[in-house]
Each structure stands twice: as C-alpha cells, then as structure tokens.
Coordinates of C-alpha atoms and ligand atoms in Angstrom, one line a residue:
X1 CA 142.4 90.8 119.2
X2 CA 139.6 92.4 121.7
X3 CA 138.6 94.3 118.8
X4 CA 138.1 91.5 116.4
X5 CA 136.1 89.7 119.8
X6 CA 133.4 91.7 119.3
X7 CA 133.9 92.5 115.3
X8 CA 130.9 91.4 113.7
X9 CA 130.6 88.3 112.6
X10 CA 130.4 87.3 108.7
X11 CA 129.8 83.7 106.6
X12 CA 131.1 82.9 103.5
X13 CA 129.5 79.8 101.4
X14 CA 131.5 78.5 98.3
X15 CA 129.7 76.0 96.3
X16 CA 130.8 73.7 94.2
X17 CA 132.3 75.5 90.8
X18 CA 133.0 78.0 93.0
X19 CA 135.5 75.9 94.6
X20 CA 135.6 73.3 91.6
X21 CA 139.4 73.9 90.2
X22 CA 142.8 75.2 92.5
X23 CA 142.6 78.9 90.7
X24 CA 139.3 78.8 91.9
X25 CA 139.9 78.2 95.4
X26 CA 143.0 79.6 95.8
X27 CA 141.3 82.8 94.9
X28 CA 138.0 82.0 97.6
X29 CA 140.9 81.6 99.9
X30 CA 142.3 84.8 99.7
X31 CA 139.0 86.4 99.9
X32 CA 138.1 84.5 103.1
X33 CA 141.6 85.6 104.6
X34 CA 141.0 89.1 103.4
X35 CA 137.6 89.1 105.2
X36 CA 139.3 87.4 108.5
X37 CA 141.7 90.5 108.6
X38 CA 138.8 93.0 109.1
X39 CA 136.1 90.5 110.7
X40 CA 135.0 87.9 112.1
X41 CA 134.6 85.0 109.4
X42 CA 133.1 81.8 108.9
X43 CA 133.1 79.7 105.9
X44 CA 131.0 77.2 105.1
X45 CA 132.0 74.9 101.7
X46 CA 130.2 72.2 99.4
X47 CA 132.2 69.4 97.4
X48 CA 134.0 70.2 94.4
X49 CA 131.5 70.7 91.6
X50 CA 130.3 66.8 90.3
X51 CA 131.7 65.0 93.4
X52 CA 128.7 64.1 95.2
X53 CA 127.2 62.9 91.8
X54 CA 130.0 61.0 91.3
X55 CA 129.9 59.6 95.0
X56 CA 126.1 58.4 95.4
X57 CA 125.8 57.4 91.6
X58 CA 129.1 55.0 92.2
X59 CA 127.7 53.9 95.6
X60 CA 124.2 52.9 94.6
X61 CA 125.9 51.0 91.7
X62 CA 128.0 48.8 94.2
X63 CA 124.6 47.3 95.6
X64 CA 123.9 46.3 91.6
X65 CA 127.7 44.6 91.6
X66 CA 129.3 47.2 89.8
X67 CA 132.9 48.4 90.3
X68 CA 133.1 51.7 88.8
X69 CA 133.0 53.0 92.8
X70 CA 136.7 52.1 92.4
X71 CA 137.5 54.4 89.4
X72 CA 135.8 56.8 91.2
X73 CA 137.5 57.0 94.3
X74 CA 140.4 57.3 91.7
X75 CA 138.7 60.1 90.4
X76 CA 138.4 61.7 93.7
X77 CA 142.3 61.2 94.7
X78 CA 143.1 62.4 91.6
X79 CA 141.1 65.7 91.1
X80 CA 141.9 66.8 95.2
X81 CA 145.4 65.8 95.0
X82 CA 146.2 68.1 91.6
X83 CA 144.2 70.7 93.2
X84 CA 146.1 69.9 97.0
X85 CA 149.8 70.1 94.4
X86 CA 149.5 73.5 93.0
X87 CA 147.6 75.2 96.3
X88 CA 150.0 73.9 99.3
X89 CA 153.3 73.9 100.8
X90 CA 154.9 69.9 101.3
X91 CA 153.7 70.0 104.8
X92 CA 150.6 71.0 104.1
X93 CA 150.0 68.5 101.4
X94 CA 151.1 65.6 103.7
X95 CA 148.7 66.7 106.1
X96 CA 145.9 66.8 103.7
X97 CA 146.5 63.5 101.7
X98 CA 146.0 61.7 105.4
X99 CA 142.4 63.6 105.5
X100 CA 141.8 62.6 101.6
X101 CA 142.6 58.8 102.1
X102 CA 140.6 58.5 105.6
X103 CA 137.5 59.9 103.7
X104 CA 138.1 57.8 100.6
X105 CA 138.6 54.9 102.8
X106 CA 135.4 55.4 104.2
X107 CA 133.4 55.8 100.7
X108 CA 135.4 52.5 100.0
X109 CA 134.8 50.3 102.8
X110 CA 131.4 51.6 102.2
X111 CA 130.2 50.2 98.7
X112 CA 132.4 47.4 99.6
X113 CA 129.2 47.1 102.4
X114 CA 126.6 47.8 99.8
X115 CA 128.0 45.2 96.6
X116 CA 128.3 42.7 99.8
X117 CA 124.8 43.3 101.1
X118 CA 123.1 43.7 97.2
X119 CA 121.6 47.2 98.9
X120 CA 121.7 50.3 100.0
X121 CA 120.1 51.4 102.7
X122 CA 119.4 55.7 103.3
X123 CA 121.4 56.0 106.5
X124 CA 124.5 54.2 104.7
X125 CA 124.1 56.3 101.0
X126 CA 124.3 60.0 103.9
X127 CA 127.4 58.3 105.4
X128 CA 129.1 58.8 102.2
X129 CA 127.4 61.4 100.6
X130 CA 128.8 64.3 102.3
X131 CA 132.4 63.2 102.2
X132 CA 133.2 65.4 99.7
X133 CA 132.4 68.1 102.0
X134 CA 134.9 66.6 104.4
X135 CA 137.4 66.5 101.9
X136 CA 137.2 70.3 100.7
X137 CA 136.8 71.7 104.4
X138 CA 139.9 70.2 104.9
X139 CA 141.6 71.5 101.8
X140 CA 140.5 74.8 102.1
X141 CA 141.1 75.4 105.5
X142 CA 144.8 74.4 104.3
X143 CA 144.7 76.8 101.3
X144 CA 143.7 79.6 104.2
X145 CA 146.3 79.1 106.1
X146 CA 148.7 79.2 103.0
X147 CA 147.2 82.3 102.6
X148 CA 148.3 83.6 105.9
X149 CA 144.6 83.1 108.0
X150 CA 144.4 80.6 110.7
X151 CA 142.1 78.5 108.7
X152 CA 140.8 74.8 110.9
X153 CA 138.9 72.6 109.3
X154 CA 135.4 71.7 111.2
X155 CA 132.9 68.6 110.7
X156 CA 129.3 70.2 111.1
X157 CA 128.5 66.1 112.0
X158 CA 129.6 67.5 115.5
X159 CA 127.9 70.2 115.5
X160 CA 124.6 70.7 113.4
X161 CA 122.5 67.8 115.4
X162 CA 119.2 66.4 113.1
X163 CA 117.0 63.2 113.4
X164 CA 117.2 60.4 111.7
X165 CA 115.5 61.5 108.4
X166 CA 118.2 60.5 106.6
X167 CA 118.5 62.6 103.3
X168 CA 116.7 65.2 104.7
X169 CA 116.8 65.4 107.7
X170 CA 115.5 68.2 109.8
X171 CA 117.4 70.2 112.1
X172 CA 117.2 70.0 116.2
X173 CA 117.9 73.8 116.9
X174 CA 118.4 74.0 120.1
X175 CA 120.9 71.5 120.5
X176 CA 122.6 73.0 117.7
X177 CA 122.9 76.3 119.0
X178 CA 123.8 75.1 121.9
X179 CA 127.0 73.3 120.2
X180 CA 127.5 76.3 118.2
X181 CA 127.6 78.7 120.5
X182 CA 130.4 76.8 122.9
X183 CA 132.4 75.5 120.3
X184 CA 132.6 78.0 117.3
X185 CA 132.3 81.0 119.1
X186 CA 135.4 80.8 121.4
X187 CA 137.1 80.2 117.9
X188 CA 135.9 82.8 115.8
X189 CA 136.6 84.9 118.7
X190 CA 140.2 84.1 119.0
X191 CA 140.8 84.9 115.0
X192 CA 140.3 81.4 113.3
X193 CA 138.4 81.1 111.0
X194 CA 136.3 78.0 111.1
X195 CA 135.8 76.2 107.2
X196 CA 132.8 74.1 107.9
X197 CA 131.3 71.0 106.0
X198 CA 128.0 72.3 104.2
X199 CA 125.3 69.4 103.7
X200 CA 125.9 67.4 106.4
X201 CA 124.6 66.7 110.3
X202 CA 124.1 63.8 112.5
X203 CA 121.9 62.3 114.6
X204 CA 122.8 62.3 119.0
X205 CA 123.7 59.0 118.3
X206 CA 126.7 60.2 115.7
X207 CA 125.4 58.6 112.7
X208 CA 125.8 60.9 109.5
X209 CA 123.3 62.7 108.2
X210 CA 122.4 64.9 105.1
X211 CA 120.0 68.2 105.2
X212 CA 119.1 67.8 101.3
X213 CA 120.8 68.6 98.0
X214 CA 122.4 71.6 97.8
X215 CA 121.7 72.0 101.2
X216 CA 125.2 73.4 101.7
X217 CA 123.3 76.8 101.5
X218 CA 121.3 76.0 104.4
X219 CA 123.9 74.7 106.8
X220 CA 125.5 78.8 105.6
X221 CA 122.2 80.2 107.2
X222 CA 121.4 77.6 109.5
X223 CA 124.9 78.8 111.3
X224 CA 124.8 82.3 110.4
X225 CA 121.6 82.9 112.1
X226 CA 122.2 81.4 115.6
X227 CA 125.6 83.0 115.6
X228 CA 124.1 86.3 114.9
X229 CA 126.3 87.0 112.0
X230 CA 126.1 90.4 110.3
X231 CA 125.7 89.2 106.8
X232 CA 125.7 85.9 104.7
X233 CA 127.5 85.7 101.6
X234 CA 126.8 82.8 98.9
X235 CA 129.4 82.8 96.5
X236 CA 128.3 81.2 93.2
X237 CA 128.7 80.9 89.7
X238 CA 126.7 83.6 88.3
X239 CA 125.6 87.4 88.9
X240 CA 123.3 86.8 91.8
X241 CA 119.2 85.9 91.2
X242 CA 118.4 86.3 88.0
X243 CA 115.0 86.8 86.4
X244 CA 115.3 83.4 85.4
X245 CA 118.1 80.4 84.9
X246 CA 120.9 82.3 82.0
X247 CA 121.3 78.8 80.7
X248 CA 117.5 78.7 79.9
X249 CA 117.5 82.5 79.0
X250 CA 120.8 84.0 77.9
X251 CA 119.3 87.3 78.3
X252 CA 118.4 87.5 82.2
X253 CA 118.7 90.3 84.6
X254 CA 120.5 90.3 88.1
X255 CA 117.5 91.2 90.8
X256 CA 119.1 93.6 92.8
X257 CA 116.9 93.0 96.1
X258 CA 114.6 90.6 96.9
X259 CA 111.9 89.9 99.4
X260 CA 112.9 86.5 101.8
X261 CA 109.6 85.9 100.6
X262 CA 110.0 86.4 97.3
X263 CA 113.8 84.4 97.4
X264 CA 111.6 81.5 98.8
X265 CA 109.2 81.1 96.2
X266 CA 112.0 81.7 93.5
X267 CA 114.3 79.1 95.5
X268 CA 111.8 76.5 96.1
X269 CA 110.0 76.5 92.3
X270 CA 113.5 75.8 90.7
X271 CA 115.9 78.7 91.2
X272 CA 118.8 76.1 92.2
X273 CA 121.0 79.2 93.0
X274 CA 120.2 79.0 96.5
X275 CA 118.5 76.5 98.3
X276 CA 114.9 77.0 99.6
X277 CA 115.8 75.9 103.4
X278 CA 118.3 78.6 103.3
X279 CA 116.1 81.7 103.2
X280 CA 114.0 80.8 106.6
X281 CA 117.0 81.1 109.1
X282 CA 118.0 83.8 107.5
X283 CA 114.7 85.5 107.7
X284 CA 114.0 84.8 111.2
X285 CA 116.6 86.1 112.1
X286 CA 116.2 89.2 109.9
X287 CA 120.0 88.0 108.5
X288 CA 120.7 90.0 105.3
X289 CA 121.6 87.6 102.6
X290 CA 123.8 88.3 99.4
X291 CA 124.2 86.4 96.6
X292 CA 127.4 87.2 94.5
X293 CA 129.9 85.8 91.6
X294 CA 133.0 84.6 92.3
X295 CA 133.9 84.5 89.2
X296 CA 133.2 87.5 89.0
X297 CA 133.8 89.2 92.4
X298 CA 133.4 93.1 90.9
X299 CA 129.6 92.9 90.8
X300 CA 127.6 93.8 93.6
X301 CA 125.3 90.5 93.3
X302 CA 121.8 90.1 94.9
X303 CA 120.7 91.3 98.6
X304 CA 118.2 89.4 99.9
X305 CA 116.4 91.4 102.7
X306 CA 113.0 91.9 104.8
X307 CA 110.7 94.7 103.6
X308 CA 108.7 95.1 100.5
X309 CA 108.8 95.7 97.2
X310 CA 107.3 98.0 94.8
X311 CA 108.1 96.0 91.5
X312 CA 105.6 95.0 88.6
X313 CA 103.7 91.9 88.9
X314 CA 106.2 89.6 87.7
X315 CA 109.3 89.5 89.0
X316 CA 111.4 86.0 88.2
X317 CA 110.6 83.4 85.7
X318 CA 111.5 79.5 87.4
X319 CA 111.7 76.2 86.1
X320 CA 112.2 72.7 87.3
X321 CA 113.2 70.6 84.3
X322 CA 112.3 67.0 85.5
X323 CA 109.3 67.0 87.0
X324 CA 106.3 64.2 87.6
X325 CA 102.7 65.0 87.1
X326 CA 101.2 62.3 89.3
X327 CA 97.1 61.7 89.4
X328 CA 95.1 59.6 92.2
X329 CA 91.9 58.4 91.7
X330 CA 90.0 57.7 94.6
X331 CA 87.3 54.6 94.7
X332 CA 83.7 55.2 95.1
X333 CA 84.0 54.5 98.7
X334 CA 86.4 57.5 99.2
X335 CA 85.1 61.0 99.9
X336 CA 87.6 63.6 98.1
X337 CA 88.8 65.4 101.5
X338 CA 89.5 61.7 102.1
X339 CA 91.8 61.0 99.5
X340 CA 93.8 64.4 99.7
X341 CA 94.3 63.7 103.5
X342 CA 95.6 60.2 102.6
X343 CA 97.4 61.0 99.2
X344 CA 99.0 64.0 100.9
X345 CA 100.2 62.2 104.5
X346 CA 101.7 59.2 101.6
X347 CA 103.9 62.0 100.0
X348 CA 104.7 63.2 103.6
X349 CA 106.0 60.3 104.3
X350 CA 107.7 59.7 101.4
X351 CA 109.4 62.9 102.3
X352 CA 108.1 64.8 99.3
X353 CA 107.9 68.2 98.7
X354 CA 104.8 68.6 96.2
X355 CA 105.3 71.5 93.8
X356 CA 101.7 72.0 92.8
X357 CA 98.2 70.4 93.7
X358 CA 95.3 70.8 91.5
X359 CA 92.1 69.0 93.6
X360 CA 88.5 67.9 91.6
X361 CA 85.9 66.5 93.3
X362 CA 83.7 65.3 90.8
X363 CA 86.2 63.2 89.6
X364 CA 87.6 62.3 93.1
X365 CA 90.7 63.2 91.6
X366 CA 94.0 64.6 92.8
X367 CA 96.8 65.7 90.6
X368 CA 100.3 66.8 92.0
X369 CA 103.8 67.8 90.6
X370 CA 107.2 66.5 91.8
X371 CA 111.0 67.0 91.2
X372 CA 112.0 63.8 89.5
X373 CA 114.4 62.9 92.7
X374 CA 111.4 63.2 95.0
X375 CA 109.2 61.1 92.2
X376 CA 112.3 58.5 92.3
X377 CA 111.9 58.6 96.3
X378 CA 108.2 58.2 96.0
X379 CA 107.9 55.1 93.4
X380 CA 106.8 57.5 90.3
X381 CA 110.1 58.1 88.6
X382 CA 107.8 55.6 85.8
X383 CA 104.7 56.3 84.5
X384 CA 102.4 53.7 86.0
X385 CA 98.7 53.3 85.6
X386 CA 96.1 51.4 87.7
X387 CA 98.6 50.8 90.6
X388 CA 97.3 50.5 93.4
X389 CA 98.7 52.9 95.9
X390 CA 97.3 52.6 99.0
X391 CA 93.6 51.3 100.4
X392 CA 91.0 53.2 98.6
X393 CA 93.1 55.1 95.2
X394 CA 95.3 54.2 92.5
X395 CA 97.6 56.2 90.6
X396 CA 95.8 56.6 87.3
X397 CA 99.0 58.1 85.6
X398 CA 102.5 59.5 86.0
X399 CA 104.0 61.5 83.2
X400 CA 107.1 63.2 82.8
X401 CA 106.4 67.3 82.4
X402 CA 108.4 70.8 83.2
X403 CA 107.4 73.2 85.9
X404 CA 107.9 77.0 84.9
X405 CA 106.4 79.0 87.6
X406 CA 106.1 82.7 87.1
X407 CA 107.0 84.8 90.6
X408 CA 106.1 88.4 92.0
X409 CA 104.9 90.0 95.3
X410 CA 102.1 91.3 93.4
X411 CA 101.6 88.5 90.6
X412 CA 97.7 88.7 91.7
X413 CA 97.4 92.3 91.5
X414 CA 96.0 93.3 89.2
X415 CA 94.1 90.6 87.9
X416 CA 95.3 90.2 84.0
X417 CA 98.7 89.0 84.7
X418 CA 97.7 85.1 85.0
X419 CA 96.3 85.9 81.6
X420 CA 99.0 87.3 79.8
X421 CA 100.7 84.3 80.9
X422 CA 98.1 81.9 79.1
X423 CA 98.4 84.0 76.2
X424 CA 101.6 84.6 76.1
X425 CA 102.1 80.3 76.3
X426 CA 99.2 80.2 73.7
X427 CA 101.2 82.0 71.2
X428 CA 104.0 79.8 71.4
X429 CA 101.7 76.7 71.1
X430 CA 102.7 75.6 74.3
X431 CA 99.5 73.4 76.2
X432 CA 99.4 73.6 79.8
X433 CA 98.6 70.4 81.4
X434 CA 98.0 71.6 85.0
X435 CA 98.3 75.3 86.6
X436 CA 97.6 76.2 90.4
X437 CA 98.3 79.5 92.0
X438 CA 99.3 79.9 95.7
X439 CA 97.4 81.4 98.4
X440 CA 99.8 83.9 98.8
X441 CA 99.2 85.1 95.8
X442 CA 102.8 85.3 94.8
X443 CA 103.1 82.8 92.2
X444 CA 101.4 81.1 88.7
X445 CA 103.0 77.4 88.6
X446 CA 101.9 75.5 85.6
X447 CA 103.2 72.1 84.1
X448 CA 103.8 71.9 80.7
X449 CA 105.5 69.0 78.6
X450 CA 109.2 68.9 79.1
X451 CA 110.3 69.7 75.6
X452 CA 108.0 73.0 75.7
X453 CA 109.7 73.7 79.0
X454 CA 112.3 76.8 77.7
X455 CA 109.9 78.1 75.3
X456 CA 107.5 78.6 78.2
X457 CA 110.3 80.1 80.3
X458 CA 111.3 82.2 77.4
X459 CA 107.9 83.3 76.6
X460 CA 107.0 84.3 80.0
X461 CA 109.8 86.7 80.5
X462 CA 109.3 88.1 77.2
X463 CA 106.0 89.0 77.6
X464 CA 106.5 90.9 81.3
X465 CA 109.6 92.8 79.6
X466 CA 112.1 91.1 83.0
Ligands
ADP501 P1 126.7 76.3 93.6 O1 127.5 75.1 93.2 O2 127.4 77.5 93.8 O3 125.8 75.9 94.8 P2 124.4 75.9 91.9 O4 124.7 75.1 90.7 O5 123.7 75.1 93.0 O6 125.7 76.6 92.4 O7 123.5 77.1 91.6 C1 123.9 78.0 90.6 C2 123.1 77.8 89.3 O8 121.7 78.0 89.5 C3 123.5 78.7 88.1 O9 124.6 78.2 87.4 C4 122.2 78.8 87.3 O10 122.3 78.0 86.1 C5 121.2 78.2 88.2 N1 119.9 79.0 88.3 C6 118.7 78.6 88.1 N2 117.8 79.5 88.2 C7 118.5 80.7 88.5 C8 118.1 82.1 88.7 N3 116.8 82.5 88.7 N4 119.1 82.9 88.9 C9 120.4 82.5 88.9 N5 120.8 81.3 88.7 C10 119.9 80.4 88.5
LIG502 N1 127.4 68.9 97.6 C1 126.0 68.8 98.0 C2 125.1 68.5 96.8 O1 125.6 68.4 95.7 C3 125.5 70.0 98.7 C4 125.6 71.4 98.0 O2 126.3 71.5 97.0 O3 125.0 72.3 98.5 O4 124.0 68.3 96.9
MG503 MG1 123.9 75.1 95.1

C-alpha cells in the first residue's frame, strides 16, 4: 500500500464505442484493473456511444409534444441492462439497475417538465444530458470490481465546479482542485480506483452542468493535470491522430508525436478524436498525452508532448462537415472596426467559437465560419438574408459549406505550401469560397461547398504525400 501512495498517478478515458457494447467494456475493465495493480489509476468515462444523442434529441422533442422520450428511456434500460447481464455478478446487477432507474427517472420526470412547459430551457437540457455518463460510471466501476479492482463510481457534478454557462460552461479551477485534491486523492491513495463522469460539472449552487460535446476528454485532462498524473491515456476507436479522419481518407497515417500545439489546431479545426479543451490542461501542466485504440490495444497510438517538431509543412489534413458561412454587412453609419467589435462580442455571447474570419473594409463586410451546432445556437442553422441582426448590420447571407483546414508547425515556411493547396483544389475543380490563415502561422482553413468537402480533404493529403 505505501508504495502504491506515492506510485505515480495515471488516467484512463474511454469514450463512447470504446465502452459502447459489454465485450467492449469488459475488456477496458480489465485494462483499468491491470493498470490499478502497478499504479495509481483514474478513469474517466463518456456515455455509451449514441446515448447522449439519443437523450437531448428525445428531450428537446418533449417541449414539441412528442413521446418518443419514452421509447427512449426504453432504449436506454434496455441497452445498459443487456450490457449490466453478461458483465456482472446478481449482486452487482441489483445494485446497478437502482443507479439505471434513478438516472432514467430523472431524464423522465424531466421531458415530462419540458412537454408540460412547451420548452426547454439550457440549464434543464445539461441536467439530462450527462446522465449517460452517470449511468456508465456506475456500470464500469461495477465491471472493475468484477474484475478484481476496487472500482467506486464518482459524480464529477461534486467535484469539477463551473458557472452557469450551461452547455459550456467554463471551469472554476481553484475550487476544483481544491475538491480534487481532498476527495480523490485520499482515494486513489488507498487503491481505488475512482471511474468518474466525463462531460459534466455544476455550478456552487449544485445545478448540473455540461463542459461541451465530447468534452469527456477535457474533464480526463482537466483532472489529470491538477492531480499531477504521470500520463493521460484516451482510449478511442482508432490508431491515434491521423493525418486526417480514416472515414474521409481510408488511407491515413497514425502521427506518432505531436506538438500540444499542433494537437490544438488539429482538435479544434475538426479532428473530433480529441477534444480541443483537452490539450490546454494537459499542456500547462506539461502532462504527456497518448491517444491509443482500444480496439486495438497492440499499437502504440499517438503521444502528444511539448517540444518541437522537425516535420514538413503539412502535417494533418481536418475537416468539419457542417459548417455555416455567415456574412454581416455593416450600414453606412458603421465604421468596419465597429462592426467586427460588435459582430464578434454577438458570437461571444452566443457562446460561439468562430472557425475562420475573413474582414473587408471596403465592403464593410465580415464573413465567419461556424460548426452547424454553434450556427443552430446562434440563429444561423438557415440561410437568412437581410435580417437584421443587431443595430447597425444585417446578415446578408448564411450558407451551408465544409471546413478542411490543412495543419503544420511550419505550414508558412516556406512560402509555396498555401499554393500547392490552391492548386492542388484547382485541379479537382473544387472553388473555395473563403480561406484565412492563422497568425501562428500553423494552419490554411478554407470553406468550400459541402459536397466538395472529401475531395478537398483527399486532395490536400495527396498533394503533401501525408
Ligand atoms: P470517442 O467516442 O472515443 O470519444 P470520437 O468519435 O469522439 O471517439 O472520436 C474518434 C473519431 O474521430 C474517429 O472514429 C474518427 O472518425 C474521427 N476523426 C476525425 N479526424 C480524425 C483524425 N485526424 N485522426 C483520427 N480520428 C479522427
Ligand atoms: N457523451 C458526451 C457527448 O457525446 C461527451 C463525450 O462523449 O465526450 O458529447
Ligand atoms: Mg470524443
């Protein structure tokens, strides 16, 4: 026992198809106790791949009157219970049908609120959104201690403390540390292993809270880094990061090592793999990070580390699929800074994270990409014309494009590689309806119309040999 006390400390994420059928978690589960036996261990889990879908899409639907939240929390029972059947002892399973029906009661009692009231308000979709969360923390930590590890389930609602941003809400540190530190430390000192609720927070006041999609990622670093763990691992569903998404390019490459900067830009221009949040904690804490297969546990997966890199200009291909090029006009009474500090404190506000801004003053026009959710949040999941969107601009349109941004320490050295990529798009007759490149010089974003979207991902790696 003293020696695992001071063992260093190591957190394991399972996302959702990692932990999305009973082989599947029985086999994270036997991982996570083989790790307690040597160190230290944390895990940190997501739903069961497609339940938080299923959760928010049936909950929103109760404020329009429909019932299908009720087949859902069928659904739920249903795919947690088989899984529960064939992973745990009688006991066990008794144990973890109470935790199954309190959360389901709770996502029912819920939309039963929402079809009554004809709404849904933000705070009441995050106090269902992360119950399948709940619901897996609880079923792994049972399938760990069927596998011989003192496995206890833990609601990061007491622990990881946020505001009130519901959806994405931001983190308070300190007082999360501070929790942290007095109630998961004793614990992982003593040999249990702690399974933790990815996603979700709350507020002091103990309403729920979520940090994001896939945020589950996040709440993995977030803990990891003011625990001083050794290492992070995210276990996935494929090799590590890849030069770009294998269902977009069947032929794409594990990257070995990355940059935290690099990871960041590949995480936050579409490479869902990880989350972009996740890489900050991790590098300010100088946390290595690995990215690995659980499917496929043999491969050594991607380390994600400080330093620098040596590599060619392009390193990574991303795309975001559903994305919204939005353009504001501004009146004639509106100078141009004017309208980008107004447009851009509206999308903060809106709690938008814009993916590209292209500025032009003699217009007095501003044009911006969004992820499609963020364009939903924002009033542009349409296109709109002539709306008026606030004193002194309109939106003069809204369409529907892809994003494929192209990523590399170097991507501005040497000059040339921006116009390979205009080129290389060229040749495959794809148009380019907006490009910007970052001030870090690390990356060529450019929005393109959706149905050109692989072709431009596909081109791109092609023509930089990734
Ligand atoms: P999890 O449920 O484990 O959190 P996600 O579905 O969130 O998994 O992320 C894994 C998926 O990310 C992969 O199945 C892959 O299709 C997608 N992806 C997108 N871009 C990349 C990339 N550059 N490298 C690897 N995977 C990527
Ligand atoms: N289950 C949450 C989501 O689907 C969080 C995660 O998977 O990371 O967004
Ligand atoms: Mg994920």
């Amino acid at each position: 026992m003293a020696t695992r006390s001071r063992s260093p400390l190591h957190i394991l994420k399972f996302g959702g198809t990692s932990l999305g059928a009973a082989e599947r978690i029985a086999w994270a589960a036997r991982h996570a106790a083989g790790s307690a036996r040597r160190r230290r261990t944390l895990v940190v889990v997501s739903a069961m791949a497609g339940i938080t879908n299923l959760l928010l899409r049936s909950a929103r639907a109760a404020a329009t009157g429909d019932r299908s939240w009720r087949k859902a929390a069928d659904e739920i029972r249903a795919r947690h219970r088989k899984a529960a059947e064939s992973l745990l002892s009688a006991a066990e399973r008794k144990r973890f049908e109470r935790r199954l029906e309190a959360a389901i009661g709770i996502f029912e009692k819920s939309c039963e609120e929402f079809e009554a009231e004809g709404k849904t308000t933000a705070q009441g979709l995050d106090g269902v959104a992360s119950l399948g969360e709940v619901i897996s923390a609880a079923l792994f930590a049972a399938a760990l201690r069927e596998a011989g590890a003192r496995g206890r389930a833990v609601d990061a609602a007491e622990l990881i403390v946020t505001d009130d941003r519901f959806g994405d809400a931001n983190v308070l540190v300190e007082a999360t540390q501070k929790r942290l530190r007095e109630r998961i430390s004793p614990l992982v000192s003593r040999g249990v292993v702690p399974v933790m609720t990815g996603f979700r927070g709350a507020t002091i006041e103990s309403a729920p809270t979520t940090l994001g999609r896939g945020s589950s990622d996040y709440t993995a670093t977030l803990v990891g880094s003011l625990l001083c763990a050794a290492e992070i691992t995210i276990w996935t569903d494929v090799d590590g990061v890849m030069t770009a998404d294998p269902q977009i390019v069947p032929g794409a490459r594990v990257i070995s090592r990355l940059t935290y900067a690099e990871a960041i830009e590949l995480a936050f221009f579409g490479a869902k793999v990880i989350h972009w949040k996740a890489i900050l904690p991790a590098m300010q804490s100088g946390t290595p990070l690995r990215v690995r297969n659980s499917f496929r546990p043999s491969e050594a997966g991607t380390r994600i580390v400080s330093g620098a890199n040596g590599r060619a200009a392009v390193a990574a291909v991303t795309a975001v699929p559903r994305a919204h090029l939005v353009t504001l006009r501004g009146d004639g009474a509106l100078r141009p800074v004017e309208l980008a500090t107004r447009a851009l404190g509206w999308l903060d506000g809106a709690g938008a994270h814009p993916l590209l801004v292209v500025q032009s003053s003699p217009e007095n026009s501003l044009a911006f990409a969004l992820a499609h959710e963020e364009a939903t949040l924002a009033g542009f999941c349409h296109p709109i014309s002539g709306q008026q969107a606030s004193d002194g601009f309109v939106v003069h349109s809204s369409e529907e494009v892809g994003l494929v941004t192209a990523i590399g320490a170097r991507i501005g050295h040497p000059a040339g590689a921006a116009a390979r990529i205009f080129t290389a798009l060229e040749r495959c007759r794809v148009s380019v309806l907006a490009a910007a490149t970052g001030a870090s010089g690390q990356r060529v974003a450019l929005a393109v119309p959706q149905n050109s979207l692989s072709a431009a991902v596909r081109a791109i790696h092609r023509e930089f040999r990734l």
